[in-house]
mmCIF file of C-alpha atoms in Angstrom:
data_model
loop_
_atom_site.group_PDB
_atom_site.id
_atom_site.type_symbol
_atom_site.label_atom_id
_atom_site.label_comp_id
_atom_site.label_asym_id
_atom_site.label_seq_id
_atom_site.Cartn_x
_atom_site.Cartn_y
_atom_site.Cartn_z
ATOM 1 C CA UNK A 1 0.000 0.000 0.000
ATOM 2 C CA UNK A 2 1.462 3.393 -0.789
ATOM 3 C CA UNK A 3 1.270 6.407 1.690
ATOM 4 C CA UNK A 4 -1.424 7.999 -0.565
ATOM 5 C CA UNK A 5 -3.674 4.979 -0.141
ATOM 6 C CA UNK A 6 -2.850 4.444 3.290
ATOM 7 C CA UNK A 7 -3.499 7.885 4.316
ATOM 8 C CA UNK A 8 -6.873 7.664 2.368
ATOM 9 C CA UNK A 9 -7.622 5.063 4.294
ATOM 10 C CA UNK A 10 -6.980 6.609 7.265
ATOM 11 C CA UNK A 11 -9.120 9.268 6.416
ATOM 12 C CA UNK A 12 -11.744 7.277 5.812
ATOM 13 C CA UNK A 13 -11.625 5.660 9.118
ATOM 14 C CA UNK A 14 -11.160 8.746 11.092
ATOM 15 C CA UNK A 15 -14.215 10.458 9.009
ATOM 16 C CA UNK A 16 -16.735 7.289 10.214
ATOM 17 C CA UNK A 17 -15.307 7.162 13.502
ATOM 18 C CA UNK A 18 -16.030 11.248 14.107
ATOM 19 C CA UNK A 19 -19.919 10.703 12.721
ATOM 20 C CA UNK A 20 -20.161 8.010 15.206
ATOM 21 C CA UNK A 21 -18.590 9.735 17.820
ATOM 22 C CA UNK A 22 -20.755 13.164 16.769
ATOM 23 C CA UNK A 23 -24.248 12.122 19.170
ATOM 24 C CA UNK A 24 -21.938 10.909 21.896
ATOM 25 C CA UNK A 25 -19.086 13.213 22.472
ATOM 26 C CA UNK A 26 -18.978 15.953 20.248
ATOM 27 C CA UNK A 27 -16.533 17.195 21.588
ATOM 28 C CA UNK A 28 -14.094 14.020 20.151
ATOM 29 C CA UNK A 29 -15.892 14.077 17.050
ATOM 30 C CA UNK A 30 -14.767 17.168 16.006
ATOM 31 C CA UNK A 31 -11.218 16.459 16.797
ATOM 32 C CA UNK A 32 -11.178 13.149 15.111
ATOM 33 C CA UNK A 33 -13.114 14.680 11.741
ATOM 34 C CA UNK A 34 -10.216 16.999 11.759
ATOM 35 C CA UNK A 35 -7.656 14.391 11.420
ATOM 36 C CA UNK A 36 -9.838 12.759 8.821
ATOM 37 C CA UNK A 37 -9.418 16.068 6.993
ATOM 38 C CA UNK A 38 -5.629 15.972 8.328
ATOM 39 C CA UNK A 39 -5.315 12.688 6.016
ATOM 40 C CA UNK A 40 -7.700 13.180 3.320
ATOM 41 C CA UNK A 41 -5.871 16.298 2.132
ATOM 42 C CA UNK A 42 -2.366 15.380 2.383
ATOM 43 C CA UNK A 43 -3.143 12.295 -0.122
ATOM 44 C CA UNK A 44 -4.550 14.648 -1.851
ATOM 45 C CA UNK A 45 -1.139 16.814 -1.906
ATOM 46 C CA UNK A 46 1.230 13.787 -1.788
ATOM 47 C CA UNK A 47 -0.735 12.941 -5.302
ATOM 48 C CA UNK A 48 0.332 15.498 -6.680
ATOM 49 C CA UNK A 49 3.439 16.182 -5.599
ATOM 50 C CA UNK A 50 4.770 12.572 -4.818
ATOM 51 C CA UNK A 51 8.447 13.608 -4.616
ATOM 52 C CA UNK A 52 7.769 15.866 -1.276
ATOM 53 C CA UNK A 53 9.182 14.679 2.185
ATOM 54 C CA UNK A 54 6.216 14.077 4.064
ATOM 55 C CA UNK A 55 5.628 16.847 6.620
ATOM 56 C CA UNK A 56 6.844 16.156 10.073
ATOM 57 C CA UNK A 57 4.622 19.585 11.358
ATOM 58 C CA UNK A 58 1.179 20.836 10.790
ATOM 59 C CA UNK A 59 3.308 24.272 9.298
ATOM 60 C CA UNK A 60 5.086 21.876 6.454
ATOM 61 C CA UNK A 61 1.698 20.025 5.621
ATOM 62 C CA UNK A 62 0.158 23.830 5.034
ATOM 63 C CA UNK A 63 3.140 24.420 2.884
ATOM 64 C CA UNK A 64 2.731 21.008 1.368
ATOM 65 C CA UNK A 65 -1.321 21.542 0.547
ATOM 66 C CA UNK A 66 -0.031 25.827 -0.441
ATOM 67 C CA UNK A 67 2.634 23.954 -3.201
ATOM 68 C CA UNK A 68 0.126 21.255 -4.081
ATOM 69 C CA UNK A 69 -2.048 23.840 -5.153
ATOM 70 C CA UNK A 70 -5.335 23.367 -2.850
ATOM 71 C CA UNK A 71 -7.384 26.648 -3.200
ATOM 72 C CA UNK A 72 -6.722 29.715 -0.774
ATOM 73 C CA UNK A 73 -10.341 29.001 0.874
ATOM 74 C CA UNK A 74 -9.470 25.037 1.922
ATOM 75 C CA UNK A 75 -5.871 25.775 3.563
ATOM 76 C CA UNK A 76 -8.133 28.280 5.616
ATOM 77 C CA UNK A 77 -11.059 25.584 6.651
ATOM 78 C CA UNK A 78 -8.124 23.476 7.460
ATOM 79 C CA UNK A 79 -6.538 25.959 9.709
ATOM 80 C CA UNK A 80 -9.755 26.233 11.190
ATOM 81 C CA UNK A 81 -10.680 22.705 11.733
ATOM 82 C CA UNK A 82 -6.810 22.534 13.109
ATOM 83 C CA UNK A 83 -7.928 25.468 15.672
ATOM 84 C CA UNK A 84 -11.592 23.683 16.729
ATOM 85 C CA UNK A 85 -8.942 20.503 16.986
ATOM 86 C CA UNK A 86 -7.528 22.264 19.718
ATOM 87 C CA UNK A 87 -9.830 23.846 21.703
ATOM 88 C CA UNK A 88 -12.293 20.950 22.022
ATOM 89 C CA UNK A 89 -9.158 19.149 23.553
ATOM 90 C CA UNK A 90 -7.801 21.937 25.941
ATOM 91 C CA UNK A 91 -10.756 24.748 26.356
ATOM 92 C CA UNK A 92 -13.472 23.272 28.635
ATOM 93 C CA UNK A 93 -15.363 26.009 28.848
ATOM 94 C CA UNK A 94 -15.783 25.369 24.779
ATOM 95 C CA UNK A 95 -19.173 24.060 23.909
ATOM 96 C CA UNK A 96 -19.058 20.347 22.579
ATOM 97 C CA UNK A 97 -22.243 21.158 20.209
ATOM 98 C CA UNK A 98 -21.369 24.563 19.135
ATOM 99 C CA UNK A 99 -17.525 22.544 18.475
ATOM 100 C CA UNK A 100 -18.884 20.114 16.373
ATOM 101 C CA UNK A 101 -21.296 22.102 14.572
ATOM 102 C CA UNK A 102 -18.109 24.683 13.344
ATOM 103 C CA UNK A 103 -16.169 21.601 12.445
ATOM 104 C CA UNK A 104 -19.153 20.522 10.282
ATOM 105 C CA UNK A 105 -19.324 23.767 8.368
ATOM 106 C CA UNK A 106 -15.858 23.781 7.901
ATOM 107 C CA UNK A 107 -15.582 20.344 6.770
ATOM 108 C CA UNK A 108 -18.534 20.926 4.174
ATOM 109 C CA UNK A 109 -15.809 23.237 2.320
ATOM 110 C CA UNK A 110 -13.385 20.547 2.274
ATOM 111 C CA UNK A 111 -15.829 17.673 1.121
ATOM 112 C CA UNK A 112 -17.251 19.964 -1.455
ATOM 113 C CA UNK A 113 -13.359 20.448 -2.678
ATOM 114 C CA UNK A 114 -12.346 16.871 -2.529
ATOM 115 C CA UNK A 115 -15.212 15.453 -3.930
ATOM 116 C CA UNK A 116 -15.009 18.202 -7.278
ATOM 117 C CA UNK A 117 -18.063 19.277 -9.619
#
Protein backbone atom coordinates (compact mmCIF):
# COMPACT_ATOMS: atom_id res chain seq x y z
CA UNK A 1 0.00 0.00 0.00
CA UNK A 2 1.46 3.39 -0.79
CA UNK A 3 1.27 6.41 1.69
CA UNK A 4 -1.42 8.00 -0.56
CA UNK A 5 -3.67 4.98 -0.14
CA UNK A 6 -2.85 4.44 3.29
CA UNK A 7 -3.50 7.89 4.32
CA UNK A 8 -6.87 7.66 2.37
CA UNK A 9 -7.62 5.06 4.29
CA UNK A 10 -6.98 6.61 7.27
CA UNK A 11 -9.12 9.27 6.42
CA UNK A 12 -11.74 7.28 5.81
CA UNK A 13 -11.62 5.66 9.12
CA UNK A 14 -11.16 8.75 11.09
CA UNK A 15 -14.21 10.46 9.01
CA UNK A 16 -16.73 7.29 10.21
CA UNK A 17 -15.31 7.16 13.50
CA UNK A 18 -16.03 11.25 14.11
CA UNK A 19 -19.92 10.70 12.72
CA UNK A 20 -20.16 8.01 15.21
CA UNK A 21 -18.59 9.74 17.82
CA UNK A 22 -20.76 13.16 16.77
CA UNK A 23 -24.25 12.12 19.17
CA UNK A 24 -21.94 10.91 21.90
CA UNK A 25 -19.09 13.21 22.47
CA UNK A 26 -18.98 15.95 20.25
CA UNK A 27 -16.53 17.19 21.59
CA UNK A 28 -14.09 14.02 20.15
CA UNK A 29 -15.89 14.08 17.05
CA UNK A 30 -14.77 17.17 16.01
CA UNK A 31 -11.22 16.46 16.80
CA UNK A 32 -11.18 13.15 15.11
CA UNK A 33 -13.11 14.68 11.74
CA UNK A 34 -10.22 17.00 11.76
CA UNK A 35 -7.66 14.39 11.42
CA UNK A 36 -9.84 12.76 8.82
CA UNK A 37 -9.42 16.07 6.99
CA UNK A 38 -5.63 15.97 8.33
CA UNK A 39 -5.31 12.69 6.02
CA UNK A 40 -7.70 13.18 3.32
CA UNK A 41 -5.87 16.30 2.13
CA UNK A 42 -2.37 15.38 2.38
CA UNK A 43 -3.14 12.30 -0.12
CA UNK A 44 -4.55 14.65 -1.85
CA UNK A 45 -1.14 16.81 -1.91
CA UNK A 46 1.23 13.79 -1.79
CA UNK A 47 -0.73 12.94 -5.30
CA UNK A 48 0.33 15.50 -6.68
CA UNK A 49 3.44 16.18 -5.60
CA UNK A 50 4.77 12.57 -4.82
CA UNK A 51 8.45 13.61 -4.62
CA UNK A 52 7.77 15.87 -1.28
CA UNK A 53 9.18 14.68 2.18
CA UNK A 54 6.22 14.08 4.06
CA UNK A 55 5.63 16.85 6.62
CA UNK A 56 6.84 16.16 10.07
CA UNK A 57 4.62 19.59 11.36
CA UNK A 58 1.18 20.84 10.79
CA UNK A 59 3.31 24.27 9.30
CA UNK A 60 5.09 21.88 6.45
CA UNK A 61 1.70 20.03 5.62
CA UNK A 62 0.16 23.83 5.03
CA UNK A 63 3.14 24.42 2.88
CA UNK A 64 2.73 21.01 1.37
CA UNK A 65 -1.32 21.54 0.55
CA UNK A 66 -0.03 25.83 -0.44
CA UNK A 67 2.63 23.95 -3.20
CA UNK A 68 0.13 21.26 -4.08
CA UNK A 69 -2.05 23.84 -5.15
CA UNK A 70 -5.33 23.37 -2.85
CA UNK A 71 -7.38 26.65 -3.20
CA UNK A 72 -6.72 29.72 -0.77
CA UNK A 73 -10.34 29.00 0.87
CA UNK A 74 -9.47 25.04 1.92
CA UNK A 75 -5.87 25.78 3.56
CA UNK A 76 -8.13 28.28 5.62
CA UNK A 77 -11.06 25.58 6.65
CA UNK A 78 -8.12 23.48 7.46
CA UNK A 79 -6.54 25.96 9.71
CA UNK A 80 -9.76 26.23 11.19
CA UNK A 81 -10.68 22.70 11.73
CA UNK A 82 -6.81 22.53 13.11
CA UNK A 83 -7.93 25.47 15.67
CA UNK A 84 -11.59 23.68 16.73
CA UNK A 85 -8.94 20.50 16.99
CA UNK A 86 -7.53 22.26 19.72
CA UNK A 87 -9.83 23.85 21.70
CA UNK A 88 -12.29 20.95 22.02
CA UNK A 89 -9.16 19.15 23.55
CA UNK A 90 -7.80 21.94 25.94
CA UNK A 91 -10.76 24.75 26.36
CA UNK A 92 -13.47 23.27 28.64
CA UNK A 93 -15.36 26.01 28.85
CA UNK A 94 -15.78 25.37 24.78
CA UNK A 95 -19.17 24.06 23.91
CA UNK A 96 -19.06 20.35 22.58
CA UNK A 97 -22.24 21.16 20.21
CA UNK A 98 -21.37 24.56 19.14
CA UNK A 99 -17.52 22.54 18.47
CA UNK A 100 -18.88 20.11 16.37
CA UNK A 101 -21.30 22.10 14.57
CA UNK A 102 -18.11 24.68 13.34
CA UNK A 103 -16.17 21.60 12.45
CA UNK A 104 -19.15 20.52 10.28
CA UNK A 105 -19.32 23.77 8.37
CA UNK A 106 -15.86 23.78 7.90
CA UNK A 107 -15.58 20.34 6.77
CA UNK A 108 -18.53 20.93 4.17
CA UNK A 109 -15.81 23.24 2.32
CA UNK A 110 -13.39 20.55 2.27
CA UNK A 111 -15.83 17.67 1.12
CA UNK A 112 -17.25 19.96 -1.45
CA UNK A 113 -13.36 20.45 -2.68
CA UNK A 114 -12.35 16.87 -2.53
CA UNK A 115 -15.21 15.45 -3.93
CA UNK A 116 -15.01 18.20 -7.28
CA UNK A 117 -18.06 19.28 -9.62
Amino acid sequence: MTEVEARRARAGEDLALAFALAERSPRWAAVVLFYGVHHALLAWALERLPQAPTPQSYAQVQGLLKRAGLPRGVRKAYERLLGLSWQARYDPKAGDKALWTQALEEYAQVEAFLLGP
